[in-house]
mmCIF file of C-alpha atoms in Angstrom:
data_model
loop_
_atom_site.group_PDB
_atom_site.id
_atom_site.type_symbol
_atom_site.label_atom_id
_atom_site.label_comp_id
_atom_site.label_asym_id
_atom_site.label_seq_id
_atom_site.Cartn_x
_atom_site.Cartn_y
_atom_site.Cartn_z
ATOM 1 C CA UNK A 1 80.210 121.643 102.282
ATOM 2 C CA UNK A 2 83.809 119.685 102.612
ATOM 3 C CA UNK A 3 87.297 120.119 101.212
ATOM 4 C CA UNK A 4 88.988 117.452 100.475
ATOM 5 C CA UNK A 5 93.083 116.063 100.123
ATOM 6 C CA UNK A 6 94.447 112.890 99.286
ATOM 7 C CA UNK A 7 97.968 111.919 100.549
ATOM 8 C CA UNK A 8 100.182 108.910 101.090
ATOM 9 C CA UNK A 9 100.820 107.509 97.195
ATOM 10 C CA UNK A 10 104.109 106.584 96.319
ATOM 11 C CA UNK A 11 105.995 103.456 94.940
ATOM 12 C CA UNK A 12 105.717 100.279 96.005
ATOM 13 C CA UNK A 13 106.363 96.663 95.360
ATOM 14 C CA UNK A 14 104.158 94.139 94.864
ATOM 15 C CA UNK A 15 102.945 92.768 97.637
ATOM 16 C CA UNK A 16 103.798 95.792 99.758
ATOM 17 C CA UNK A 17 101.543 98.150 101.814
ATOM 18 C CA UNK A 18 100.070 101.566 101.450
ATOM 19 C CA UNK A 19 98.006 103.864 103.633
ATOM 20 C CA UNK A 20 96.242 106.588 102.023
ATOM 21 C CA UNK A 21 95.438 109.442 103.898
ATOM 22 C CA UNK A 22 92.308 111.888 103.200
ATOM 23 C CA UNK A 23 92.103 115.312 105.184
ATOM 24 C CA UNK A 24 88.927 117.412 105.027
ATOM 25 C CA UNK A 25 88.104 120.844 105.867
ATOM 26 C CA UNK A 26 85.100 122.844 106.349
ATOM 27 C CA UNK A 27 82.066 121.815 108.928
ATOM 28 C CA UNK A 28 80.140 118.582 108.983
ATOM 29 C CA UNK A 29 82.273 116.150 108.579
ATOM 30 C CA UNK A 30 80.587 113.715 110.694
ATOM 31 C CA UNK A 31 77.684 113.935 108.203
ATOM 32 C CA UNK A 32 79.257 112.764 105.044
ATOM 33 C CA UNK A 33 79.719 109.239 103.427
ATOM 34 C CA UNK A 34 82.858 109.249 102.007
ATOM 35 C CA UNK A 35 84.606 106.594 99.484
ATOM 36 C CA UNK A 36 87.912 105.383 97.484
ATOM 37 C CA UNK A 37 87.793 105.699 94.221
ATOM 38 C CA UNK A 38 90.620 104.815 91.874
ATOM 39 C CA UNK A 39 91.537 105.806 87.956
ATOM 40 C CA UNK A 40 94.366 104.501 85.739
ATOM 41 C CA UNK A 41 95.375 105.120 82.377
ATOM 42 C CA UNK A 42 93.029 104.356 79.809
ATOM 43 C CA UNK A 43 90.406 103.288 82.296
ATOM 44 C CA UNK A 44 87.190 104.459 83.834
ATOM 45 C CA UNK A 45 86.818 105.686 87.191
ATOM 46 C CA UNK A 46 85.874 102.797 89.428
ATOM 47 C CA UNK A 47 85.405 101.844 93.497
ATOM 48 C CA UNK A 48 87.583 100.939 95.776
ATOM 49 C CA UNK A 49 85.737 101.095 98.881
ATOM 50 C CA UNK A 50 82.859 103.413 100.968
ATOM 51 C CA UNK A 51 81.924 104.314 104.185
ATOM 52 C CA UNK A 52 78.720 105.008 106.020
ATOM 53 C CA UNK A 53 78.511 108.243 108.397
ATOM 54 C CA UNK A 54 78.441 105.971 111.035
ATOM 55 C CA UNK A 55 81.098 103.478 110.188
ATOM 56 C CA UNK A 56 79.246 100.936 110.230
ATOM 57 C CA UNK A 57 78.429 100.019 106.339
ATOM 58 C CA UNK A 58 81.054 99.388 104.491
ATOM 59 C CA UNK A 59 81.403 98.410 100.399
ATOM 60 C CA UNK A 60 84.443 96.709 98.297
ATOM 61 C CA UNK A 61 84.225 95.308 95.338
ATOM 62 C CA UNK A 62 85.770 92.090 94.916
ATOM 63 C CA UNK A 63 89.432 93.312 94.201
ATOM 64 C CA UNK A 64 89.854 94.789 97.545
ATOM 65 C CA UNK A 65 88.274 92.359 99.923
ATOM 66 C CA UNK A 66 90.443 91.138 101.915
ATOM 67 C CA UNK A 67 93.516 93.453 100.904
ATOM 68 C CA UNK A 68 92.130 97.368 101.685
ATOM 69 C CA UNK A 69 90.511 98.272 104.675
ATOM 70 C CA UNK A 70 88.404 101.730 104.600
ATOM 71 C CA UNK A 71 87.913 103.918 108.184
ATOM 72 C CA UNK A 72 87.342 107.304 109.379
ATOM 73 C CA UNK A 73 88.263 109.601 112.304
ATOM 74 C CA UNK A 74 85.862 112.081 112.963
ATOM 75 C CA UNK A 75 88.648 113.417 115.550
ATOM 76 C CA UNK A 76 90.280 114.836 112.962
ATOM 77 C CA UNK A 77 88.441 115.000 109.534
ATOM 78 C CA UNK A 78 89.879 112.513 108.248
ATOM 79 C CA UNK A 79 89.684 109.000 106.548
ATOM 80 C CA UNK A 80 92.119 106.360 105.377
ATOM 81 C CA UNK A 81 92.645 103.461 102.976
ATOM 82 C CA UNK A 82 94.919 100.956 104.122
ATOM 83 C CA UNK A 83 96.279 99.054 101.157
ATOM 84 C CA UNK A 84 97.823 95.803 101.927
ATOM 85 C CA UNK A 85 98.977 93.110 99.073
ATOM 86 C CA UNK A 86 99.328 95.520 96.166
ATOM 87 C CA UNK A 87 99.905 94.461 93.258
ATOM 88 C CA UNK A 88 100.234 95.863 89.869
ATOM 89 C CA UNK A 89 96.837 95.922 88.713
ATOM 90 C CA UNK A 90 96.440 98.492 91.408
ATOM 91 C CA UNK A 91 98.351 101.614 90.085
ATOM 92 C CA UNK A 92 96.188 104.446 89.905
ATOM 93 C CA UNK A 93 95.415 108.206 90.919
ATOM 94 C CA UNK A 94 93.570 107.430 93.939
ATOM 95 C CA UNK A 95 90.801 110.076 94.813
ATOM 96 C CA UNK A 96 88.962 110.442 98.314
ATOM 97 C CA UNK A 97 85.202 111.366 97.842
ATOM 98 C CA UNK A 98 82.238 112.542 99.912
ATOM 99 C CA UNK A 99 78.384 113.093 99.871
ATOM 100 C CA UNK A 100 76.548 114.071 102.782
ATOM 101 C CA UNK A 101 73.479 111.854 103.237
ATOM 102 C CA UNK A 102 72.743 108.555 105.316
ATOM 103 C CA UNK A 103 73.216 105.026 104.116
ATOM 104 C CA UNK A 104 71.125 102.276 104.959
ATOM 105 C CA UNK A 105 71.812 98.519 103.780
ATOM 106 C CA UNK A 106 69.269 98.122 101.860
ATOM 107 C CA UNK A 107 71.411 100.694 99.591
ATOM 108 C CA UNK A 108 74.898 99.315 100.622
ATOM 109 C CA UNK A 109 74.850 97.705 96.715
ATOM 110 C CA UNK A 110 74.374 101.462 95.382
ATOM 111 C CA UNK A 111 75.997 104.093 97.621
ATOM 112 C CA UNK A 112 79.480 103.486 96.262
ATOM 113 C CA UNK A 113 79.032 104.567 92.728
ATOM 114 C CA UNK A 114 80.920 107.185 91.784
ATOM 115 C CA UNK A 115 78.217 109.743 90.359
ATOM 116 C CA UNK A 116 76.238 109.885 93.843
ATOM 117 C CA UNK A 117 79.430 111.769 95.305
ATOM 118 C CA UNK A 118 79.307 115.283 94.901
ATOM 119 C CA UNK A 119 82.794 116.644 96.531
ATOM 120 C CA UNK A 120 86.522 115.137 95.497
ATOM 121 C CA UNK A 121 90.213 115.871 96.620
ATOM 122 C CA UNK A 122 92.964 115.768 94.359
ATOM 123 C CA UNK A 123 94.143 112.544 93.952
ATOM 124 C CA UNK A 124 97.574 110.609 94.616
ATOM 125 C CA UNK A 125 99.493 108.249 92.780
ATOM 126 C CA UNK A 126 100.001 104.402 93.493
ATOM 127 C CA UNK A 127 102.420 102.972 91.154
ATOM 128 C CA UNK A 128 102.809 99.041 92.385
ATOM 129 C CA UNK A 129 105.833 97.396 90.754
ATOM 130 C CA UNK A 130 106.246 93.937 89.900
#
């Protein structure tokens, strides 16, 4: 079982940075896959990007390649989404996720939808102007 907190949204401007920040408590947090997931107004609930236990398998769909970067620190419970290149397409509550499980690449097409994920913090706001 995890508890989970997004931080780090604010305003930007296009083209700017962000890193998100997503703190977890309780036990086990080596054990769980965790993902990005990202909602603005009007829209459904998509993925930004997921993790293995490991750190080894990553997913992003197309949008982010190349702009966010996913990672964890087991240190200290927590992961991060660096967001580089923003632009406005990518305002949105931004929510940090988790299942525990294993992910295997046969599956790294699959494990980053967001109904497999069974705990979620918060969410913060990105708001990219132009």
């Amino acid at each position: 079982d995890v508890q989970l907190q997004a931080s780090g949204g604010g305003l930007v401007q296009a083209g700017g940075s962000l890193r998100l920040s997503c703190t977890a408590s309780g036990q086990h947090f080596v054990d769980y896959v965790l993902g990005w997931f990202r909602e603005a107004p009007g829209k459904e609930r998509e993925a930004v990007s997921c993790l293995s236990t490991n750190n080894d398998i990553t997913y992003y769909p197309d949008f982010a390649k190349g702009r966010f970067t996913i990672s964890r620190d087991n240190s200290k419970n927590t992961m991060y989404l660096q967001m580089n290149s923003l632009k406005p397409e990518d305002t949105a509550v931004y929510y940090c996720a988790a299942f525990r499980g294993t992910v295997t690449l046969a599956a790294v097409s699959t494990f980053c939808t967001p109904t497999l994920y069974d705990y979620w913090g918060q969410g913060t706001q990105v708001t990219v102007s132009s």
